[in-house]
Short mmCIF file of C-alpha atoms in Angstrom, two decimals:
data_model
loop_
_atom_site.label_atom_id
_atom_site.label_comp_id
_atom_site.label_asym_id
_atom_site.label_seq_id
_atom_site.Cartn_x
_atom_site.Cartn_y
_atom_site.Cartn_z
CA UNK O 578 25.22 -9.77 -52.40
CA UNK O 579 26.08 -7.84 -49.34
CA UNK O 580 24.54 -8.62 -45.58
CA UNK O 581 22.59 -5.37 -46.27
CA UNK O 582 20.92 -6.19 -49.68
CA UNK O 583 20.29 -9.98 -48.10
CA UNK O 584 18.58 -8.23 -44.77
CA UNK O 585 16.42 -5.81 -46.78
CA UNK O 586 15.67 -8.26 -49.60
CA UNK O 587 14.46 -10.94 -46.36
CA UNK O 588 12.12 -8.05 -45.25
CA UNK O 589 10.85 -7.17 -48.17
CA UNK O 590 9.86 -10.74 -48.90
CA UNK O 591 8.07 -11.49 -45.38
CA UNK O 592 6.91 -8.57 -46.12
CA UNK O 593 4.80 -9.44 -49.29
CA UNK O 594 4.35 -13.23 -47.95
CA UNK O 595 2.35 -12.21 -44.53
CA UNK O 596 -1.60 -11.34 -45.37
CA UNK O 597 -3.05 -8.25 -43.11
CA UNK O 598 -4.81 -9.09 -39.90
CA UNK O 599 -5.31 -6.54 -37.35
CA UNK O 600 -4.02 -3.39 -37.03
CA UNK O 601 -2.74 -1.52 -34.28
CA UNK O 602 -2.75 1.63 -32.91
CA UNK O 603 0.80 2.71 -35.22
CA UNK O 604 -0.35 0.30 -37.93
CA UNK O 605 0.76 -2.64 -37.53
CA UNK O 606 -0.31 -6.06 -37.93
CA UNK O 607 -0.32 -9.08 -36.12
CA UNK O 608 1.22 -12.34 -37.47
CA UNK O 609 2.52 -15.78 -36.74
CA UNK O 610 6.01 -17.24 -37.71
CA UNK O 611 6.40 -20.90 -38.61
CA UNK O 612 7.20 -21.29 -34.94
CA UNK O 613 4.05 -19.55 -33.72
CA UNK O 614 5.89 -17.05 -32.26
CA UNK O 615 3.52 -13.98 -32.29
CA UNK O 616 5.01 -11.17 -34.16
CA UNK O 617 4.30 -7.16 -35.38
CA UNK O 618 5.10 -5.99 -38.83
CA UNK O 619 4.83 -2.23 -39.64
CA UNK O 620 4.31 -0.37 -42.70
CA UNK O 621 8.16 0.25 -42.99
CA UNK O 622 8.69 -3.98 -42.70
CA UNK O 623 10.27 -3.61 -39.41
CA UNK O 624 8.99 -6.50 -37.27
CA UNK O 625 9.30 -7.05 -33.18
CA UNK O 626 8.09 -9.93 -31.13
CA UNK O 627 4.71 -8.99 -29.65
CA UNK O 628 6.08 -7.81 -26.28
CA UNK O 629 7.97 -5.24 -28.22
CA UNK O 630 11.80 -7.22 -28.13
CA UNK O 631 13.22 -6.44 -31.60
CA UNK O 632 12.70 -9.55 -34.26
CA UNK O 633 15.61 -10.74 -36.38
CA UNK O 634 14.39 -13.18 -39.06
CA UNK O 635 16.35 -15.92 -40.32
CA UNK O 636 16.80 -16.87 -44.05
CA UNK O 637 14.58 -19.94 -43.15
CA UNK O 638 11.90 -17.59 -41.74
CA UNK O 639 12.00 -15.79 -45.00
CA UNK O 640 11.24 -18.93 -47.07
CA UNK O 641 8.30 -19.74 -45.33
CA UNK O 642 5.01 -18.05 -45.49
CA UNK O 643 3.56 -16.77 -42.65
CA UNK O 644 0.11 -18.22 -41.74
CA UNK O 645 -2.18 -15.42 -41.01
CA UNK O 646 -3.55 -15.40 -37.19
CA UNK O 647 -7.41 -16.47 -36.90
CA UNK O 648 -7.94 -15.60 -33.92
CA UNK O 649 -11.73 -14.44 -33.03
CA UNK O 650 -12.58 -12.99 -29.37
CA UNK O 651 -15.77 -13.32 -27.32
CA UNK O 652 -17.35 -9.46 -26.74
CA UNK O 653 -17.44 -8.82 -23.15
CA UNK O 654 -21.11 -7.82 -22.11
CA UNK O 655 -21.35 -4.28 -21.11
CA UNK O 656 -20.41 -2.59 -24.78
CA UNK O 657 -16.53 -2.75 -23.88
CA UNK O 658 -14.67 -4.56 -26.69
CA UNK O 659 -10.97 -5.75 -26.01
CA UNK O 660 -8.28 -6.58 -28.37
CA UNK O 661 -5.86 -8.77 -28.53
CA UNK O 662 -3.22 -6.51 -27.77
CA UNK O 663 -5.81 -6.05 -23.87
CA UNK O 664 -5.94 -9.61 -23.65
CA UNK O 665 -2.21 -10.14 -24.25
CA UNK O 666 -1.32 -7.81 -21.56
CA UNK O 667 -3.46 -10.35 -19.26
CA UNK O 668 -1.57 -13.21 -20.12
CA UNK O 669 1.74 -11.06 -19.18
CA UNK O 670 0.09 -10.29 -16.20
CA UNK O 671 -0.45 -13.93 -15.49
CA UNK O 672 2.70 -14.81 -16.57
CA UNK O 673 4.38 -12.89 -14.05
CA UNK O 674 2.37 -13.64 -11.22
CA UNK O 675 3.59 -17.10 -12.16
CA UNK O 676 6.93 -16.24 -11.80
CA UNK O 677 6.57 -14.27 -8.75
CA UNK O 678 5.25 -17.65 -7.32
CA UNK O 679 7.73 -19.39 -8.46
CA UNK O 680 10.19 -17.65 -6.54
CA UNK O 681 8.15 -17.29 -3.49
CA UNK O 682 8.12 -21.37 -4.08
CA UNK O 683 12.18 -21.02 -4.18
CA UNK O 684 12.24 -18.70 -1.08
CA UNK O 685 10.41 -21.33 0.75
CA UNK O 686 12.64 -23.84 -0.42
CA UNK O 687 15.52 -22.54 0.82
CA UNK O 688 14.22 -21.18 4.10
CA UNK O 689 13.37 -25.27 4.59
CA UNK O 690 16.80 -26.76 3.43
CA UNK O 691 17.93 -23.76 5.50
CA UNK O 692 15.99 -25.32 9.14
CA UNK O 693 16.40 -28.56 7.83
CA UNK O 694 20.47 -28.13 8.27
CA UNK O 695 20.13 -26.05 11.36
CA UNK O 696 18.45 -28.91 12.82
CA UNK O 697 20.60 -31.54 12.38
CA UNK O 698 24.04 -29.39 13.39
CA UNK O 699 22.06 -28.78 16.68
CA UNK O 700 21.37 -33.11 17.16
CA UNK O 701 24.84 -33.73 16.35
CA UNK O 702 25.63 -31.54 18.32
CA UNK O 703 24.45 -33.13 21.37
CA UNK O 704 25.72 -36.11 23.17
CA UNK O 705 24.18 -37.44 26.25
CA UNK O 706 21.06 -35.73 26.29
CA UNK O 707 18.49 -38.63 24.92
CA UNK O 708 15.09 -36.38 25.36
CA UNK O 709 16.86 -33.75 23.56
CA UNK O 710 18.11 -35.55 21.23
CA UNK O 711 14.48 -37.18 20.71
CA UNK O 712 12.60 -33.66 20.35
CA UNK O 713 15.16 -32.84 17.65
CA UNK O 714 15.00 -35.74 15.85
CA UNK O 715 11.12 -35.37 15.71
CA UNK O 716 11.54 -31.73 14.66
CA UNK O 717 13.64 -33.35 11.72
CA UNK O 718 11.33 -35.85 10.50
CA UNK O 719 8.79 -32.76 10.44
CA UNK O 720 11.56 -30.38 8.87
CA UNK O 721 11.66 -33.07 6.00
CA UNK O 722 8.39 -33.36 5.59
CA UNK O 723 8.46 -29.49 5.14
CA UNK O 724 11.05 -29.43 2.69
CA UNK O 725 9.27 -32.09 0.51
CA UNK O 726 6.01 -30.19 0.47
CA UNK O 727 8.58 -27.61 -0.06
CA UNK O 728 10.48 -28.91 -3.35
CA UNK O 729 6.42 -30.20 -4.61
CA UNK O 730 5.27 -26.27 -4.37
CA UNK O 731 8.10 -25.31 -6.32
CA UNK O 732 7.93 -28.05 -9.02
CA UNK O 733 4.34 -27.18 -9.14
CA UNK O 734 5.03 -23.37 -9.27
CA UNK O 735 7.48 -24.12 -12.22
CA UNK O 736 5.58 -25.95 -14.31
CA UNK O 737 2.68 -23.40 -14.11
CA UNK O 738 5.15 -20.61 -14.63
CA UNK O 739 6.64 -22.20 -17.87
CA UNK O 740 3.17 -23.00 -19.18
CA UNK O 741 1.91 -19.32 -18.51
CA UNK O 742 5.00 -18.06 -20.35
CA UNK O 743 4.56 -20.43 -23.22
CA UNK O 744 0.73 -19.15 -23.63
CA UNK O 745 1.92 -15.59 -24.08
CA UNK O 746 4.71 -16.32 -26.53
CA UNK O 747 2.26 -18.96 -28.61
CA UNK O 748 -0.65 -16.85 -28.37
CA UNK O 749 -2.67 -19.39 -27.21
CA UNK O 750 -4.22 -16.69 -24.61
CA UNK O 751 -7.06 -15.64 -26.42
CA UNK O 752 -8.69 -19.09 -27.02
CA UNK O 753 -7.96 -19.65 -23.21
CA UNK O 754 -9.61 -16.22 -22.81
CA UNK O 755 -12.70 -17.14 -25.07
CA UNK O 756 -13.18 -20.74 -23.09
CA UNK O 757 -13.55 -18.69 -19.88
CA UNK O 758 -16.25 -16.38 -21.42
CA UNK O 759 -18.31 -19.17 -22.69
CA UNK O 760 -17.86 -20.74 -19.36
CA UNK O 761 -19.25 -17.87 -17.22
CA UNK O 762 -21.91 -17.13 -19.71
CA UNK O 763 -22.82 -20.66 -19.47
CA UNK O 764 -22.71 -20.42 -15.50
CA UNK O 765 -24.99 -17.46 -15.55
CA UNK O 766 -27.09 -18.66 -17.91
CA UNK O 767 -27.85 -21.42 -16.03
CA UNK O 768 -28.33 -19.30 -12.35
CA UNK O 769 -30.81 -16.88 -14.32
CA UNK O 770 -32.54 -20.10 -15.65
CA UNK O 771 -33.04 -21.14 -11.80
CA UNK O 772 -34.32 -17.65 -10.73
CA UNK O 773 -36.63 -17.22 -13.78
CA UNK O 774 -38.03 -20.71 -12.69
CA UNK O 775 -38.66 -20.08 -9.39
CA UNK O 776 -39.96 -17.10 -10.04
CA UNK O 777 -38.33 -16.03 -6.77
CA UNK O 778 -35.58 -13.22 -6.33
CA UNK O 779 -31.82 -14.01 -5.36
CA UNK O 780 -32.44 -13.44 -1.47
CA UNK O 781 -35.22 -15.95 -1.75
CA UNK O 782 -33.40 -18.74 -3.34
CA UNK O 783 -31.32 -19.03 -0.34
CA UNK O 784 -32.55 -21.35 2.23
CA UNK O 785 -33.39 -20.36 5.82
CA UNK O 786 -30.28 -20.41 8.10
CA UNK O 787 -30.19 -21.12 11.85
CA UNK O 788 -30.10 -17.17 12.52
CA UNK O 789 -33.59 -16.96 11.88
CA UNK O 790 -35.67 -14.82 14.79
CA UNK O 791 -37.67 -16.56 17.13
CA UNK O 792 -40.00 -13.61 17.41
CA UNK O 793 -40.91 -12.57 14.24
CA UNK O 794 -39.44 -15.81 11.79
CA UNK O 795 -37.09 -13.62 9.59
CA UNK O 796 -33.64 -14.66 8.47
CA UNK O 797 -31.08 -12.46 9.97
CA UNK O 798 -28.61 -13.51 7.13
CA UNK O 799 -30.61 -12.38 4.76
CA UNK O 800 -32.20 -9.60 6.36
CA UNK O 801 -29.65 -8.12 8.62
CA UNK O 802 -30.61 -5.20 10.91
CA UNK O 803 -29.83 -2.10 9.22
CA UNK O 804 -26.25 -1.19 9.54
CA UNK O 805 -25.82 2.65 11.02
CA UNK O 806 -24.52 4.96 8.89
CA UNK O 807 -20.73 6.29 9.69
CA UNK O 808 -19.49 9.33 7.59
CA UNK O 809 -15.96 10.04 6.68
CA UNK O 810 -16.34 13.11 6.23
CA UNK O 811 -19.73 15.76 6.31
CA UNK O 812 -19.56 19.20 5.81
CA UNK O 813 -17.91 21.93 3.72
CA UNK O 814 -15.05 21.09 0.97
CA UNK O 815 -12.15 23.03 1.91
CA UNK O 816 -11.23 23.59 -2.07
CA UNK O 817 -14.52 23.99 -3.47
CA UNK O 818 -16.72 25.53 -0.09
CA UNK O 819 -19.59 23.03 -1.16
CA UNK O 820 -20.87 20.82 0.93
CA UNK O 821 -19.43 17.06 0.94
CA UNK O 822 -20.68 14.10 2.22
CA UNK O 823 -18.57 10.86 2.64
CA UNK O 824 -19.46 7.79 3.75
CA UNK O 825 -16.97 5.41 5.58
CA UNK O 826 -15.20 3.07 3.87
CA UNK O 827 -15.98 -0.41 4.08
CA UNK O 828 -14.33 -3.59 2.38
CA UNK O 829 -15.99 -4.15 -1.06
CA UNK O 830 -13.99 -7.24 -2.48
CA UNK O 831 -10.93 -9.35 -1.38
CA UNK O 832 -8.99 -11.30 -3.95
CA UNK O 833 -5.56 -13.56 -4.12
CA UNK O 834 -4.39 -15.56 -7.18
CA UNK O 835 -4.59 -19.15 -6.07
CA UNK O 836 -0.96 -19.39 -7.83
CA UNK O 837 0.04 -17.02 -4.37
CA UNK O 838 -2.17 -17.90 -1.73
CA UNK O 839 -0.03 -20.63 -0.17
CA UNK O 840 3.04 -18.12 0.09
CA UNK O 841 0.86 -15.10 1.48
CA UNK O 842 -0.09 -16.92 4.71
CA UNK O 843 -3.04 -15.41 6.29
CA UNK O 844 -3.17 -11.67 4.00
CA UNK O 845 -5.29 -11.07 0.85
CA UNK O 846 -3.08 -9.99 -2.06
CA UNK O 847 -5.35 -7.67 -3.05
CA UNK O 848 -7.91 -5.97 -0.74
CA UNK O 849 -10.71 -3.20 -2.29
CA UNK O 850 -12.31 -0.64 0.11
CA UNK O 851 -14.97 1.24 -1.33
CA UNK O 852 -17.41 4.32 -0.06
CA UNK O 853 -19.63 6.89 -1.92
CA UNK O 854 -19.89 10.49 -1.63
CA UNK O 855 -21.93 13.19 -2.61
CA UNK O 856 -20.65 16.62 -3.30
CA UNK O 857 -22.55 19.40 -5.24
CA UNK O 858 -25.52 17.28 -6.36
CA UNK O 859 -23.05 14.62 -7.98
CA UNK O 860 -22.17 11.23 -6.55
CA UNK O 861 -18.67 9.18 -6.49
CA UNK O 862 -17.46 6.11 -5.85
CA UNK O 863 -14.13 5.67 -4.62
CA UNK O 864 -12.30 2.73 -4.55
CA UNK O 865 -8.98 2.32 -2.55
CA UNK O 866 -6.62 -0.71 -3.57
CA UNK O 867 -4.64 -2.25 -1.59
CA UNK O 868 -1.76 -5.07 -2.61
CA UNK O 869 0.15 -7.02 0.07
CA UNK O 870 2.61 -7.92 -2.24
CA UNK O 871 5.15 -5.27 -4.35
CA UNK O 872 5.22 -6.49 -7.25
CA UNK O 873 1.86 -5.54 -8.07
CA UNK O 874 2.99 -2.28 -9.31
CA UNK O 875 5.07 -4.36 -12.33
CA UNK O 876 1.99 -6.85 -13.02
CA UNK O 877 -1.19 -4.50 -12.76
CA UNK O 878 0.64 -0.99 -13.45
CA UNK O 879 -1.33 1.73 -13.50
CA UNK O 880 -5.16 2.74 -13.97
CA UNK O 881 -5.33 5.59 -16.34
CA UNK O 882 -7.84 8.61 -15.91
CA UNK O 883 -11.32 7.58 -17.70
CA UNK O 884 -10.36 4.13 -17.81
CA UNK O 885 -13.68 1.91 -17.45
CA UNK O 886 -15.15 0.17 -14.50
CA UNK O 887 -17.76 -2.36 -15.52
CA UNK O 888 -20.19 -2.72 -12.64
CA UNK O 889 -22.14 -5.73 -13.28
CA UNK O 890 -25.68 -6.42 -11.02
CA UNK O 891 -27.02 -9.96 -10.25
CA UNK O 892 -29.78 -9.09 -12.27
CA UNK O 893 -27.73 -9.00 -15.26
CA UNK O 894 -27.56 -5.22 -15.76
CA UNK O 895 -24.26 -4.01 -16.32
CA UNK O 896 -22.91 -0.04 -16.23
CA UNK O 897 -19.90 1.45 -17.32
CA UNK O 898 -18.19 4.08 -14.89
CA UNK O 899 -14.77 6.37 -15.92
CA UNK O 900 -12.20 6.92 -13.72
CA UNK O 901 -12.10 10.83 -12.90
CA UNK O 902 -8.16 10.58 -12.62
CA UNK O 903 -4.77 8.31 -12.95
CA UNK O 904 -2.90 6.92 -10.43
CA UNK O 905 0.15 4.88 -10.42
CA UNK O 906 -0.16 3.79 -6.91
CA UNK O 907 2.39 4.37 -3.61
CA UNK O 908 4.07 2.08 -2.05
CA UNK O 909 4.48 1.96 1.82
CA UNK O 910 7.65 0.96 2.79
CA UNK O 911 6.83 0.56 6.82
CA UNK O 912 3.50 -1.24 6.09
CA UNK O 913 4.95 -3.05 2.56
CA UNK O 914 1.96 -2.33 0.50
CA UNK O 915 1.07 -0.62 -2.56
CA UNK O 916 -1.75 1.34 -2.75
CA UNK O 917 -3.97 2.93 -4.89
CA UNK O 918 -7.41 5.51 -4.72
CA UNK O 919 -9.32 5.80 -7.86
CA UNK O 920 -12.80 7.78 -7.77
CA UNK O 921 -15.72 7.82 -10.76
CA UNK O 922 -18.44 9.81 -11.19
CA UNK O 923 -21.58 8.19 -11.19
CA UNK O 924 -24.11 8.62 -13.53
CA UNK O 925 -27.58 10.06 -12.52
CA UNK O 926 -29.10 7.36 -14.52
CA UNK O 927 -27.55 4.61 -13.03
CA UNK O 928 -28.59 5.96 -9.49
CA UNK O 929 -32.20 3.99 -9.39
CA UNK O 930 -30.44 0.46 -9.98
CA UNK O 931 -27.93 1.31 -7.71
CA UNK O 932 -30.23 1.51 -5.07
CA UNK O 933 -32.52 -1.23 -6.16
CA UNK O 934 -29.79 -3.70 -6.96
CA UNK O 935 -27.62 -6.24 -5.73
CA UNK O 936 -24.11 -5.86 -7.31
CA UNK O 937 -22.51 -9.40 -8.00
CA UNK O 938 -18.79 -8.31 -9.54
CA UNK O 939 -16.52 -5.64 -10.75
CA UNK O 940 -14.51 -5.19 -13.70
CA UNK O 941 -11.37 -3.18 -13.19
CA UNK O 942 -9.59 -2.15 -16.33
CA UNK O 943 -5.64 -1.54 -15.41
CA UNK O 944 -3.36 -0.24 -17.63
CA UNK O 945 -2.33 -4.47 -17.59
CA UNK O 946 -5.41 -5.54 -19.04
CA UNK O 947 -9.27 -5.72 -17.06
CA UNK O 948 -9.36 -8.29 -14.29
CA UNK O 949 -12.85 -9.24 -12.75
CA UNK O 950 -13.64 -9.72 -8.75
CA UNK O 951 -17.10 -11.08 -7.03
CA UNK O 952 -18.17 -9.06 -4.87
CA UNK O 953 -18.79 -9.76 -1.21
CA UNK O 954 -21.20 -6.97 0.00
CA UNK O 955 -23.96 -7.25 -2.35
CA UNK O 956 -25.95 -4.59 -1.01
CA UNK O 957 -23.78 -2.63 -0.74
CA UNK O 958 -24.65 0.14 -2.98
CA UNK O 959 -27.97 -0.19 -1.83
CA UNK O 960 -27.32 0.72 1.61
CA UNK O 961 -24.25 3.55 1.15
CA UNK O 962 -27.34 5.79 -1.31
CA UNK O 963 -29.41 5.02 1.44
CA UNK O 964 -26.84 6.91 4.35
CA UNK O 965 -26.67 9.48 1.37
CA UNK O 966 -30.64 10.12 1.70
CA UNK O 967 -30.78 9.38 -2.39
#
């Protein structure tokens, strides 16, 4: 039999051995190997590797049946369902923030062995010179010291990237995605069980700080004097001749992968500035993204035009926006950041919660799968409609 009959007859029986799971958008299905290697087969029996890399099976693949892939995945709240094709693009995501730390972890390392050596040509260097040779020699213990914390960051960094990589190729991400779902529902569960309790709102669950007013007993952290209103922009849009009304921007949410944060010094790898406007009796929110670090562009992508945002209030209440266009971001090569300005239309029903409630995270969808981000200005919907005069 000829290497051609042998391929096609190999297809044609993995074909017939693997049992229909999911299908995606050009019909294929999902499936495991022996090896739990996640895999696509198409109608036409070609298969690929999940990530798209073509899939050459063996003889011994072909002998064995496929088991079928049970996976099951926890709805998201909010009436926005993910696949696992979303929450695979995650755990690439992940996975390559892992290796981006990795080789921050390796930069490091070599910028220490790099001092390290410098050090000790300048102490051999020296004869004669006892309190100079004393500073350096202390600057050398703490060089070490570096380059041990050093070689432990990287080892760490490793071992986190190769564990991140084997989720993705195992698919072992969406029962790592499910665990964290039950886990926040669990967590929020529990803080609504508090509040319902207490029959007491968020604001008055907190306890009284030491910034309370001697004069008339309030809480300054909790109520804080009204902040004045600063506009952007107010008065008539150049391309449309309506009036516009923005408000300033102001920072909505900060957020760095703890896998990062010991390589970014004292910067945010991702900072969110956010302001409302109102133009022609409609109102926008605009976000403006900003990542400290260029490989953003390769983990998060893009964020398409009507792409959700899932706005969810510490009441529980959760709305849906759509972006109102795409952007693939630009990066600044004098600053070194990549940036990116996404507006959505708000709708007029959502307005009254707006205004009434305290926001507690977002839920950006990128083109790389949704990531979510606490919020650190609760109010602050509240108090941009308010500027507005809504």
């Amino acid at each position: 039999m000829s290497m051609f009959s042998k391929s096609h007859l190999l297809l044609v029986i993995i074909s017939f051995l693997i049992v229909p799971f999911v299908c995606s958008g050009q019909g294929a299905v999902i499936r495991e190997n022996f090896r739990g290697e996640k895999l696509k087969v198409y109608p036409d029996g070609r298969i690929e590797y999940f990530n798209g890399d073509p899939y050459e099976p063996t003889e011994e693949d072909g002998l064995i049946t496929y088991p079928v892939f049970q996976g099951y995945i926890e709805p998201l709240d909010g009436e926005v369902s993910v696949n696992e094709v979303d929450l695979y693009k995650i755990a690439q995501r992940r996975s390559q923030l892992s290796s981006t730390a990795a080789e921050l972890a390796q930069q490091r390392l070599t910028q220490a062995q790099e001092n390290l050596q410098r050090l000790q040509d300048s102490y051999n260097a020296i004869s004669g010179d006892e309190s100079r040779r004393d500073i350096l020699q202390k600057q050398i213990t703490a060089a070490r010291r570096t380059l041990e914390q050093s070689q432990t960051q990287l080892n760490e960094s490793q071992r986190a990237a190769q564990q991140d990589d084997q989720l993705v190729k195992k698919g072992g991400f969406i029962e790592s995605f499910n665990q964290r779902v039950r886990e926040n529902r669990l967590r929020e569960a529990n803080s609504q069980r508090i509040r319902s309790a207490s029959n007491q709102s968020y604001a008055q669950l907190i306890p009284l700080t030491n910034n309370t007013a001697a004069s008339s007993f309030e809480d300054l952290m909790l109520r804080p004097p009204r902040r004045e209103c600063r506009y952007a922009f107010d008065g008539q849009d150049a391309e449309t001749g309506r009036y516009r009304r923005d408000l300033q921007p102001e920072l909505l949410f900060s957020y760095t992968d703890e896998r990062l944060r010991p390589y970014l010094q004292d910067k945010e790898y991702l900072v969110c500035e956010a302001y409302i406007s109102s133009a022609g009796g409609f109102r926008y929110l605009t976000l403006n993204f900003t990542f400290a670090y260029p490989n953003a562009q390769e983990a998060y992508g893009f964020i398409d035009q009507n792409s959700v945002l899932t706005i969810k209030l510490l009441n529980g209440d959760v709305l849906n926006l759509r972006s109102g266009k795409m952007d693939r971001g630009q990066y600044n090569t004098v600053k070194k950041e990549l940036t990116y300005s996404v507006y959505y239309p708000i709708d007029r029903s959502y307005i009254g919660l707006l205004k009434t409630s305290e926001v507690d995270l977002l839920r950006v969808f990128w083109s790389s799968g949704f990531e979510e981000y606490p919020i650190h200005q609760m109010d602050f919907f509240q108090r941009q409609f308010q500027c507005l005069g809504d």
